Coordinates of C-alpha atoms (C1' of nucleotides) in Angstrom, one line a residue:
Chain S
M10 CA -30.3 -33.2 -4.6
A11 CA -29.0 -36.8 -4.2
Q12 CA -26.4 -36.2 -1.5
R13 CA -23.1 -37.7 -2.4
Q14 CA -22.4 -40.5 0.2
V15 CA -19.3 -40.0 2.4
A16 CA -16.9 -39.2 -0.4
F17 CA -16.1 -35.9 1.3
P18 CA -16.1 -36.5 5.1
Q19 CA -17.7 -33.7 7.1
V20 CA -14.7 -33.2 9.4
D21 CA -12.4 -32.6 6.4
C22 CA -14.6 -29.8 5.1
A23 CA -15.1 -28.3 8.5
E24 CA -11.3 -27.7 8.7
C25 CA -11.2 -25.9 5.5
P26 CA -12.1 -22.2 5.7
I27 CA -12.7 -22.1 2.0
R28 CA -16.0 -23.7 2.7
H29 CA -17.4 -21.4 5.3
R30 CA -15.6 -18.1 5.1
A31 CA -13.4 -17.7 2.1
V32 CA -14.2 -18.3 -1.4
C33 CA -17.5 -20.0 -1.5
A34 CA -20.3 -18.4 0.6
R35 CA -22.8 -20.8 -0.8
C36 CA -20.8 -23.8 0.5
E37 CA -22.1 -23.0 3.9
S38 CA -25.2 -24.8 2.9
D39 CA -25.0 -28.0 1.0
E40 CA -23.4 -28.0 -2.4
L41 CA -19.8 -28.8 -1.8
E42 CA -18.8 -30.9 -4.7
H43 CA -17.5 -28.2 -7.0
L44 CA -14.9 -27.2 -4.4
E45 CA -14.4 -30.5 -2.7
A46 CA -13.6 -32.3 -5.9
I47 CA -10.5 -30.2 -6.7
K48 CA -9.0 -29.4 -3.4
Y49 CA -5.9 -30.8 -1.5
Y50 CA -3.7 -29.8 1.4
R51 CA -0.1 -28.7 1.7
N52 CA 1.9 -28.1 4.8
Y53 CA 5.0 -25.9 5.4
E54 CA 7.3 -25.2 8.3
A55 CA 8.0 -21.8 9.7
G56 CA 10.6 -20.0 7.6
Q57 CA 10.0 -22.2 4.5
T58 CA 9.5 -20.5 1.1
I59 CA 6.4 -21.4 -0.7
V60 CA 7.2 -19.8 -4.0
W61 CA 9.7 -17.1 -5.3
A62 CA 8.5 -14.1 -7.3
G63 CA 8.5 -15.1 -10.9
D64 CA 8.1 -18.8 -10.2
K65 CA 5.4 -20.8 -11.9
M66 CA 2.5 -21.3 -9.5
D67 CA 0.1 -24.0 -10.6
F68 CA -2.4 -23.6 -7.7
V69 CA -4.4 -21.0 -5.8
A70 CA -5.0 -21.6 -2.1
S71 CA -6.7 -20.6 1.1
V72 CA -4.8 -20.4 4.4
V73 CA -6.1 -23.0 6.9
H74 CA -3.7 -22.7 9.8
G75 CA -0.7 -20.4 10.3
V76 CA 0.6 -17.3 8.6
A77 CA 2.1 -16.5 5.3
A78 CA 3.8 -13.4 4.1
L79 CA 4.2 -11.8 0.6
T80 CA 7.4 -9.8 0.2
Q81 CA 9.2 -7.8 -2.4
T82 CA 12.9 -7.5 -2.5
M83 CA 15.1 -4.8 -4.3
E84 CA 18.4 -5.8 -5.9
D85 CA 20.4 -4.3 -3.0
G86 CA 18.4 -6.4 -0.5
R87 CA 15.9 -3.9 0.9
R88 CA 12.8 -5.8 1.6
Q89 CA 9.1 -4.8 2.0
M90 CA 6.3 -7.1 3.1
V91 CA 3.2 -6.3 1.0
G92 CA 0.8 -9.0 2.2
L93 CA 0.2 -10.9 5.4
L94 CA -2.1 -13.9 5.0
L95 CA -3.9 -15.3 8.0
P96 CA -6.4 -18.2 8.2
S97 CA -9.2 -17.8 5.7
D98 CA -7.1 -15.5 3.5
F99 CA -6.7 -16.3 -0.2
L100 CA -3.4 -16.8 -2.0
G101 CA -2.7 -16.5 -5.7
R102 CA -4.3 -14.8 -8.6
P103 CA -6.7 -16.3 -11.1
N104 CA -5.5 -15.9 -14.7
R105 CA -1.9 -15.5 -13.7
D106 CA 0.3 -18.5 -13.4
R107 CA 3.4 -16.9 -12.0
A108 CA 3.9 -15.5 -8.5
S109 CA 4.3 -11.8 -8.4
Y110 CA 5.9 -11.8 -4.9
D111 CA 8.0 -14.1 -2.7
V112 CA 5.7 -16.1 -0.5
T113 CA 7.0 -17.5 2.8
A114 CA 5.5 -19.3 5.8
T115 CA 6.2 -17.2 8.9
T116 CA 4.8 -19.9 11.1
D117 CA 3.9 -23.5 10.5
L118 CA 1.3 -23.3 7.8
Q119 CA -1.4 -25.4 6.2
L120 CA -2.8 -24.4 2.8
C121 CA -6.0 -25.7 1.2
C122 CA -5.0 -25.7 -2.4
F123 CA -6.9 -25.8 -5.7
R124 CA -5.3 -26.7 -9.0
R125 CA -5.4 -23.6 -11.2
A126 CA -7.2 -24.9 -14.2
P127 CA -10.2 -26.4 -12.5
F128 CA -10.4 -23.4 -10.1
Q129 CA -10.6 -21.0 -13.0
E130 CA -13.2 -23.1 -14.7
L131 CA -15.2 -23.1 -11.5
L132 CA -14.8 -19.3 -11.4
S133 CA -16.3 -18.8 -14.8
N134 CA -19.1 -21.3 -14.2
T135 CA -20.1 -20.2 -10.7
P136 CA -20.9 -16.5 -10.5
H137 CA -21.3 -16.4 -6.7
V138 CA -17.7 -17.7 -6.3
A139 CA -16.4 -14.9 -8.6
Q140 CA -18.4 -12.4 -6.6
R141 CA -17.1 -13.7 -3.3
L142 CA -13.6 -13.4 -4.6
L143 CA -14.2 -9.9 -5.8
E144 CA -15.5 -9.0 -2.3
M145 CA -12.4 -10.5 -0.7
T146 CA -10.0 -8.7 -3.1
L147 CA -11.7 -5.4 -2.4
D148 CA -11.2 -6.0 1.3
E149 CA -7.6 -6.7 0.7
L150 CA -7.3 -3.5 -1.3
D151 CA -8.8 -1.6 1.6
A152 CA -6.3 -3.2 4.0
A153 CA -3.4 -2.3 1.6
R154 CA -4.6 1.3 1.6
E155 CA -4.6 1.4 5.4
W156 CA -1.1 -0.1 5.2
M157 CA 0.0 2.7 2.8
L158 CA -1.1 5.3 5.4
L159 CA 1.0 3.5 8.0
L160 CA 4.0 3.3 5.8
G161 CA 3.9 6.8 4.5
R162 CA 2.9 8.9 7.5
K163 CA 3.0 7.1 10.8
T164 CA 5.9 7.3 13.4
A165 CA 7.7 4.2 14.4
R166 CA 5.7 4.0 17.7
E167 CA 2.4 4.4 15.8
K168 CA 3.4 1.7 13.3
I169 CA 4.1 -0.8 16.1
A170 CA 0.9 0.0 17.9
S171 CA -1.1 -0.3 14.7
F172 CA 0.5 -3.6 13.8
L173 CA -0.3 -5.0 17.3
S174 CA -3.9 -3.9 17.1
I175 CA -4.3 -5.4 13.7
I176 CA -2.9 -8.7 14.8
A177 CA -4.9 -8.6 18.0
R178 CA -8.1 -8.0 16.1
R179 CA -7.5 -10.7 13.6
D180 CA -6.4 -13.2 16.2
A181 CA -9.6 -12.6 18.2
T182 CA -11.7 -13.6 15.3
I183 CA -9.6 -16.7 14.5
N184 CA -9.3 -18.0 18.1
P185 CA -12.5 -17.5 19.9
K186 CA -11.6 -15.8 23.2
T187 CA -9.3 -17.8 25.3
R188 CA -9.7 -16.2 28.7
S189 CA -12.3 -13.9 30.2
G190 CA -12.0 -10.5 28.5
E191 CA -8.2 -10.5 28.6
L192 CA -6.6 -9.8 25.2
A193 CA -3.5 -11.9 24.5
F194 CA -1.9 -13.5 21.5
D195 CA 1.4 -14.8 20.1
L196 CA 3.2 -12.7 17.5
P197 CA 3.3 -14.7 14.3
L198 CA 6.4 -12.7 13.0
T199 CA 10.0 -12.3 14.1
R200 CA 11.2 -8.7 14.8
E201 CA 12.8 -8.7 11.4
A202 CA 9.6 -9.7 9.6
M203 CA 7.8 -7.0 11.6
A204 CA 10.4 -4.5 10.4
D205 CA 9.7 -5.6 6.8
Y206 CA 6.0 -5.2 7.4
L207 CA 6.4 -1.7 8.9
G208 CA 9.1 -0.2 6.7
L209 CA 11.5 0.0 9.7
T210 CA 14.7 -1.7 10.8
L211 CA 14.6 -4.6 13.3
E212 CA 16.5 -2.5 15.9
T213 CA 13.8 0.2 15.8
V214 CA 11.1 -2.4 16.1
S215 CA 12.8 -3.8 19.2
R216 CA 13.3 -0.4 20.8
Q217 CA 9.7 0.6 20.3
M218 CA 8.4 -2.7 21.6
S219 CA 10.5 -2.1 24.7
S220 CA 9.2 1.5 25.0
L221 CA 5.6 0.3 24.8
K222 CA 6.3 -2.3 27.4
K223 CA 8.0 0.2 29.7
D224 CA 4.9 2.5 29.4
G225 CA 2.6 -0.4 30.3
V226 CA 0.8 -0.4 27.0
I227 CA 1.7 -4.0 26.4
V228 CA 3.0 -6.8 28.5
L229 CA 5.7 -9.0 27.0
E230 CA 5.8 -12.7 28.2
G231 CA 8.9 -14.1 26.5
K232 CA 9.7 -12.6 23.2
R233 CA 6.6 -13.4 21.3
H234 CA 3.6 -13.6 23.7
I235 CA 1.8 -10.3 24.0
V236 CA -0.8 -9.3 26.6
I237 CA -2.9 -6.1 26.1
P238 CA -4.1 -4.9 29.4
D239 CA -6.2 -2.1 27.9
F240 CA -7.0 -2.2 24.2
D241 CA -8.2 1.4 24.1
A242 CA -4.8 2.5 25.4
L243 CA -3.1 0.6 22.5
L244 CA -5.5 2.2 20.0
S245 CA -4.7 5.7 21.2
E246 CA -1.1 5.0 20.2
T247 CA -2.0 4.1 16.7
G248 CA -2.7 7.7 15.5
D249 CA -6.0 6.3 13.9
D250 CA -9.3 8.0 14.3
S251 CA -10.6 7.1 17.7
D252 CA -14.1 6.1 16.7
G253 CA -14.5 2.9 14.7
G254 CA -13.9 4.5 11.4
V255 CA -14.4 2.5 8.2
Y256 CA -14.2 -0.8 10.0
Chain V
M461 CA -31.4 -9.1 -31.6
A462 CA -33.5 -6.1 -32.6
Q463 CA -31.0 -3.3 -32.4
R464 CA -32.2 -0.3 -30.4
Q465 CA -32.4 2.6 -32.8
V466 CA -30.2 5.6 -32.1
A467 CA -31.1 5.9 -28.5
F468 CA -27.4 5.6 -27.7
P469 CA -25.4 7.4 -30.3
Q470 CA -22.2 5.8 -31.3
V471 CA -20.0 8.8 -30.7
D472 CA -21.2 9.1 -27.1
C473 CA -20.2 5.5 -26.4
A474 CA -16.8 5.9 -28.0
E475 CA -15.9 8.6 -25.6
C476 CA -16.6 6.4 -22.6
P477 CA -13.8 4.1 -21.6
I478 CA -16.2 1.9 -19.7
R479 CA -17.1 0.5 -23.1
H480 CA -13.8 -0.5 -24.5
R481 CA -11.3 -0.7 -21.7
A482 CA -12.9 -0.6 -18.3
V483 CA -15.8 -2.6 -16.9
C484 CA -17.3 -4.4 -19.8
A485 CA -15.0 -6.2 -22.2
R486 CA -17.9 -7.6 -24.1
C487 CA -19.1 -4.1 -24.9
E488 CA -16.3 -3.9 -27.5
S489 CA -18.6 -5.8 -29.8
D490 CA -22.3 -5.1 -29.9
E491 CA -24.3 -5.4 -26.8
L492 CA -24.2 -2.0 -25.2
E493 CA -27.7 -1.5 -23.8
H494 CA -27.1 -2.9 -20.3
L495 CA -24.4 -0.3 -19.6
E496 CA -25.7 2.5 -21.9
A497 CA -29.1 2.5 -20.2
I498 CA -27.8 3.5 -16.8
K499 CA -24.9 5.8 -17.4
Y500 CA -24.5 9.5 -17.2
Y501 CA -21.7 12.0 -17.0
R502 CA -20.4 14.4 -14.3
N503 CA -17.7 17.1 -14.6
Y504 CA -15.5 18.5 -11.9
E505 CA -12.9 21.3 -11.8
A506 CA -9.3 20.9 -10.6
G507 CA -9.2 21.0 -6.9
Q508 CA -12.9 20.1 -6.4
T509 CA -13.8 17.4 -3.9
I510 CA -16.0 14.7 -5.3
V511 CA -16.9 13.0 -2.0
W512 CA -15.5 13.0 1.6
A513 CA -14.7 9.8 3.4
G514 CA -17.8 8.6 5.1
D515 CA -20.2 10.4 2.8
K516 CA -23.0 8.6 1.0
M517 CA -22.0 7.7 -2.5
D518 CA -24.9 6.7 -4.7
F519 CA -22.9 5.9 -7.8
V520 CA -19.8 4.1 -9.1
A521 CA -17.9 5.6 -12.0
S522 CA -15.2 5.3 -14.6
V523 CA -12.7 8.2 -15.2
V524 CA -13.1 9.6 -18.8
H525 CA -10.8 12.6 -18.8
G526 CA -8.5 13.9 -16.1
V527 CA -7.2 12.6 -12.8
A528 CA -8.7 11.9 -9.4
A529 CA -7.0 11.1 -6.1
L530 CA -8.1 9.1 -3.1
T531 CA -6.6 10.3 0.2
Q532 CA -6.7 9.5 3.8
T533 CA -6.2 12.1 6.5
M534 CA -5.3 11.6 10.2
E535 CA -6.8 13.9 12.9
D536 CA -3.6 15.9 13.1
G537 CA -3.7 16.7 9.4
R538 CA -1.1 14.2 8.1
R539 CA -2.3 13.1 4.7
Q540 CA -1.5 10.1 2.5
M541 CA -2.7 9.5 -1.0
V542 CA -3.8 5.9 -1.4
G543 CA -5.2 5.9 -5.0
L544 CA -4.6 7.8 -8.2
L545 CA -7.3 7.3 -10.8
L546 CA -6.4 8.0 -14.5
P547 CA -8.7 7.7 -17.5
S548 CA -10.3 4.2 -17.7
D549 CA -9.8 3.6 -13.9
F550 CA -12.8 2.7 -11.8
L551 CA -14.1 4.6 -8.8
G552 CA -16.3 3.2 -6.1
R553 CA -17.0 -0.1 -4.5
P554 CA -20.0 -2.3 -5.3
N555 CA -21.9 -3.3 -2.1
R556 CA -20.7 -0.3 -0.2
D557 CA -22.6 2.9 -0.3
R558 CA -20.2 5.1 1.7
A559 CA -16.9 6.4 0.5
S560 CA -13.9 5.0 2.4
Y561 CA -11.6 7.9 1.3
D562 CA -11.7 11.5 0.3
V563 CA -11.9 11.7 -3.4
T564 CA -10.7 14.9 -5.2
A565 CA -10.2 16.0 -8.8
T566 CA -6.5 16.9 -9.2
T567 CA -7.2 18.2 -12.7
D568 CA -10.4 19.0 -14.5
L569 CA -12.2 15.7 -14.5
Q570 CA -15.0 13.9 -16.3
L571 CA -16.6 10.8 -14.8
C572 CA -18.9 8.4 -16.5
C573 CA -21.2 7.4 -13.6
F574 CA -23.6 4.5 -13.0
R575 CA -26.2 4.6 -10.4
R576 CA -25.4 2.1 -7.7
A577 CA -28.5 -0.1 -7.7
P578 CA -28.7 -0.8 -11.4
F579 CA -25.0 -1.3 -11.6
Q580 CA -25.1 -3.9 -8.8
E581 CA -27.9 -5.6 -10.5
L582 CA -25.9 -5.7 -13.7
L583 CA -23.0 -7.1 -11.8
S584 CA -25.1 -10.1 -10.5
N585 CA -26.7 -10.7 -13.9
T586 CA -23.7 -10.3 -16.1
P587 CA -20.9 -12.7 -15.0
H588 CA -18.3 -11.3 -17.5
V589 CA -18.7 -7.8 -16.0
A590 CA -18.0 -9.1 -12.5
Q591 CA -15.0 -11.0 -13.8
R592 CA -13.7 -7.9 -15.6
L593 CA -14.1 -5.9 -12.4
L594 CA -12.2 -8.6 -10.4
E595 CA -9.4 -8.4 -12.9
M596 CA -9.2 -4.6 -12.6
T597 CA -9.3 -4.8 -8.8
L598 CA -6.4 -7.3 -8.8
D599 CA -4.4 -5.0 -11.0
E600 CA -5.1 -2.2 -8.5
L601 CA -4.0 -4.4 -5.7
D602 CA -0.7 -5.1 -7.5
A603 CA -0.2 -1.3 -8.0
A604 CA -0.9 -0.8 -4.3
R605 CA 1.8 -3.3 -3.4
E606 CA 4.3 -1.6 -5.7
W607 CA 3.4 1.6 -4.0
M608 CA 3.9 0.0 -0.6
L609 CA 7.5 -0.9 -1.5
L610 CA 8.0 2.7 -2.6
L611 CA 6.6 4.1 0.6
G612 CA 8.4 1.7 2.9
R613 CA 11.8 1.3 1.4
K614 CA 12.7 3.8 -1.3
T615 CA 14.7 7.0 -0.9
A616 CA 13.2 10.4 -1.7
R617 CA 15.1 10.5 -5.1
E618 CA 13.9 7.0 -5.9
K619 CA 10.4 7.9 -5.0
I620 CA 10.3 10.9 -7.3
A621 CA 11.9 8.9 -10.2
S622 CA 9.4 6.0 -9.7
F623 CA 6.5 8.4 -9.7
L624 CA 7.6 10.1 -12.9
S625 CA 8.1 6.8 -14.6
I626 CA 4.7 5.6 -13.5
I627 CA 3.0 8.8 -14.8
A628 CA 5.1 8.7 -18.0
R629 CA 4.0 5.1 -18.7
R630 CA 0.4 5.7 -18.1
D631 CA 0.4 8.9 -20.0
A632 CA 1.9 7.2 -23.0
T633 CA -1.0 4.7 -23.1
I634 CA -3.6 7.4 -22.7
N635 CA -2.2 9.9 -25.2
P636 CA -0.9 8.0 -28.2
K637 CA 2.6 9.4 -28.8
T638 CA 2.5 13.1 -29.5
R639 CA 5.9 13.6 -31.0
S640 CA 8.4 11.3 -32.6
G641 CA 10.0 9.2 -29.9
E642 CA 10.4 12.0 -27.3
L643 CA 8.7 11.3 -24.0
A644 CA 7.0 14.3 -22.5
F645 CA 3.9 15.0 -20.3
D646 CA 2.3 17.3 -17.9
L647 CA 2.3 16.5 -14.2
P648 CA -1.3 16.1 -13.1
L649 CA -0.4 16.9 -9.5
T650 CA 0.9 19.8 -7.5
R651 CA 4.1 19.4 -5.5
E652 CA 2.0 19.0 -2.4
A653 CA -0.2 16.2 -3.9
M654 CA 3.0 14.5 -5.1
A655 CA 4.3 14.7 -1.5
D656 CA 1.0 13.1 -0.3
Y657 CA 1.5 10.4 -2.9
L658 CA 5.1 9.7 -2.0
G659 CA 5.0 10.1 1.8
L660 CA 7.3 13.1 1.7
T661 CA 7.0 16.8 2.3
L662 CA 6.5 19.3 -0.5
E663 CA 9.9 20.8 0.2
T664 CA 11.6 17.5 -0.3
V665 CA 9.7 16.9 -3.5
S666 CA 10.8 20.2 -4.8
R667 CA 14.4 19.7 -3.9
Q668 CA 14.6 16.2 -5.5
M669 CA 12.9 17.5 -8.7
S670 CA 15.6 20.2 -8.8
S671 CA 18.3 17.7 -8.3
L672 CA 17.0 15.4 -11.1
K673 CA 16.8 18.4 -13.3
K674 CA 20.4 19.5 -12.4
D675 CA 21.6 16.0 -13.2
G676 CA 19.9 16.0 -16.6
V677 CA 17.6 13.1 -15.8
I678 CA 14.5 15.3 -16.5
V679 CA 14.0 18.6 -18.2
L680 CA 11.5 21.0 -16.6
E681 CA 9.6 23.4 -18.9
G682 CA 7.6 25.6 -16.5
K683 CA 6.6 24.0 -13.3
R684 CA 4.5 21.2 -14.6
H685 CA 5.7 20.1 -18.1
I686 CA 8.3 17.3 -18.0
V687 CA 10.5 16.0 -20.8
I688 CA 12.4 12.8 -20.3
P689 CA 15.4 12.8 -22.6
D690 CA 16.4 9.2 -21.7
F691 CA 13.8 6.9 -20.1
D692 CA 16.3 4.3 -19.2
A693 CA 18.3 6.9 -17.2
L694 CA 15.1 7.7 -15.3
L695 CA 14.4 4.0 -14.7
S696 CA 17.9 3.5 -13.3
E697 CA 17.0 6.1 -10.6
T698 CA 13.9 4.2 -9.4
G699 CA 15.8 1.4 -7.6
D700 CA 13.5 -1.1 -9.4
D701 CA 14.7 -4.2 -11.1
S702 CA 16.2 -3.2 -14.4
D703 CA 14.5 -5.8 -16.5
G704 CA 10.8 -5.5 -17.1
G705 CA 9.9 -7.4 -13.9
V706 CA 6.2 -8.1 -13.2
Y707 CA 4.9 -5.6 -15.6
Chain W
dG996 C1' 28.0 -29.4 29.7
dT997 C1' 29.7 -27.0 25.9
dT998 C1' 29.2 -25.2 21.4
dT999 C1' 26.6 -23.1 17.9
dG1000 C1' 23.2 -20.5 15.8
dT1001 C1' 19.0 -17.8 15.9
dC1002 C1' 16.6 -14.2 17.6
dC1003 C1' 16.5 -10.3 20.3
dT1004 C1' 18.1 -6.1 23.1
dT1005 C1' 20.6 -2.0 24.0
dG1006 C1' 24.2 1.6 23.3
dA1007 C1' 26.7 5.2 20.4
dT1008 C1' 26.8 7.7 16.4
dC1009 C1' 25.3 9.4 11.9
dT1010 C1' 22.2 11.2 8.3
dG1011 C1' 18.2 11.8 5.1
dG1012 C1' 14.4 14.1 5.2
dA1013 C1' 11.4 17.1 8.3
dT1014 C1' 10.8 21.5 10.0
dC1015 C1' 11.2 26.4 10.2
dA1016 C1' 11.8 30.4 7.4
dA1017 C1' 12.3 33.6 3.6
dG1018 C1' 11.4 34.9 -0.9
dC1019 C1' 10.1 34.5 -6.0
dG1020 C1' 7.1 34.5 -10.1
dA1021 C1' 2.8 34.3 -12.4
dG1022 C1' -1.8 34.9 -12.6
dC1023 C1' -6.0 37.4 -11.0
dC1024 C1' -8.9 40.9 -8.8
dC1025 C1' -9.5 45.6 -7.7
Chain M
dG706 C1' -0.6 49.5 -12.1
dG707 C1' -0.5 47.5 -7.4
dG708 C1' -1.5 44.2 -4.2
dC709 C1' -2.8 39.2 -3.3
dT710 C1' -2.8 34.6 -3.3
dC711 C1' -1.1 30.3 -4.8
dG712 C1' 2.3 27.2 -6.1
dC713 C1' 6.9 26.6 -5.9
dT714 C1' 12.0 27.1 -4.7
dT715 C1' 15.9 27.4 -1.7
dG716 C1' 18.5 27.9 2.7
dA717 C1' 19.4 26.8 7.7
dT718 C1' 18.7 23.8 11.4
dC719 C1' 16.9 19.8 13.8
dC720 C1' 15.7 15.1 15.0
dA721 C1' 13.6 10.3 14.3
dG722 C1' 15.1 6.5 12.8
dA723 C1' 19.1 4.2 10.3
dT724 C1' 23.5 2.3 10.9
dC725 C1' 27.3 0.3 13.4
dA726 C1' 28.6 -2.4 17.2
dA727 C1' 28.4 -5.3 21.2
dG728 C1' 26.3 -8.6 24.0
dG729 C1' 22.4 -11.6 26.1
dA730 C1' 18.8 -15.4 26.2
dC731 C1' 17.5 -19.6 24.7
dA732 C1' 17.2 -24.0 22.2
dA733 C1' 19.1 -27.5 19.5
dA734 C1' 23.2 -30.4 18.3
dC735 C1' 27.0 -32.6 19.8

DNA sequence: GTTTGTCCTTGATCTGGATCAAGCGAGCCC
DNA sequence: GGGCTCGCTTGATCCAGATCAAGGACAAAC
């Protein structure tokens, strides 16, 4: 219908993955107002905490740039990461105004936020948004179940290889291929955060990284930059079914 | 509107948790047709497989009686349970016609099934059903994250205690209290299935059960019947935050 | 340039849970 | 009844990963 003038500049929208990948599939076309009108951005530095478990959270959000982690902590300090949010992933739960987990930025991070109340209203009034969110939540549940297999049954080496292949795959879809064929990326997590992801100690993470490097499965440039000379070789270390499987 | 005669006898609906707890919150009142018209029942014996990962699955379902488990298996036989479905839990994924996991009945089981196509149509046409399903999926995701903490960071004893408290809690809501105050239930899983749930071996499960029994935290009557003399004592073994926490 | 702090690596030792192995008790089939 | 199988328990030993401990590399702060 009557297209709203330039109230919502194109460039702004293009940056926000909510529009094209995350919550609102329909927004790929032309009706942006219902999301545009309630959104705003927030930036965080690497290491910063976004909310603590139990804190009031008056917004939901979509990750634009960077990486955020959800972690749980036991009284005695044992920590387990339970969610890793990359660009286009969704943060927060409709109908719950308190965070269930600690949320921290593991790299510099930009969130595209939506105030809770209008977002929930949008959710009730716009069936295709609710359906898209259901689809995303089901994908996250599948990822969580893959993660449970990793935590419960894989060896330290398999855990590392699995983690690297997950990051490599996600990174490839976020950053359209940099070089010709070669698979390379920066780790968005410290060794300690990787340990929290994998249910290991940071020493074991470091040792297994060294071992994979020694065996030529990965090439380490500095501490964080990873090159994968042969992705299939990495996959064969994960313990996963060789053929594509569910994915 | 004109109420359909006795096509869907009241007693039948009352048995089906879909109606009052699971998918369709609105069905608590009076409009039942849209679910009633497409549902049917299936029964399985303890140990039976319902579908294998990768199999075609032409229905979604709600658990009426009994317990079902979702498990993943690696080529070398390592197994990890990734879902445990008790009465009122939902099985299957809209918009995906192949099972992602092995589904087995761990006790005798009754499912209330819905053929896929009409259920999906229902989902698009009935916003409150989609919203209810989103809510259920988010709860399942929370449970999966609790489970990840268990798998990644808890000791064998804490894992067993956590599992028992989870089952005790769920059982209490399913079977309105049997005796006065006393907390007692039957384990719906073999030691081996418990091991698959907890990322342990069956020997370790057995040893830790014996240890909790020796310490008076639980009373074992036969192999499967558990009595909890003091629920707080059990909780203190789980490693979880003592106050209610997220739940 | 030195200091400080963060992140990471590597070595030595310890230990919780896995693995290997034996046997028990309660159905169930013949 | 006798023999089987299945689910479970318990003992003995082993080992992957945790823990304890000591530096190294690098960047920022002074």
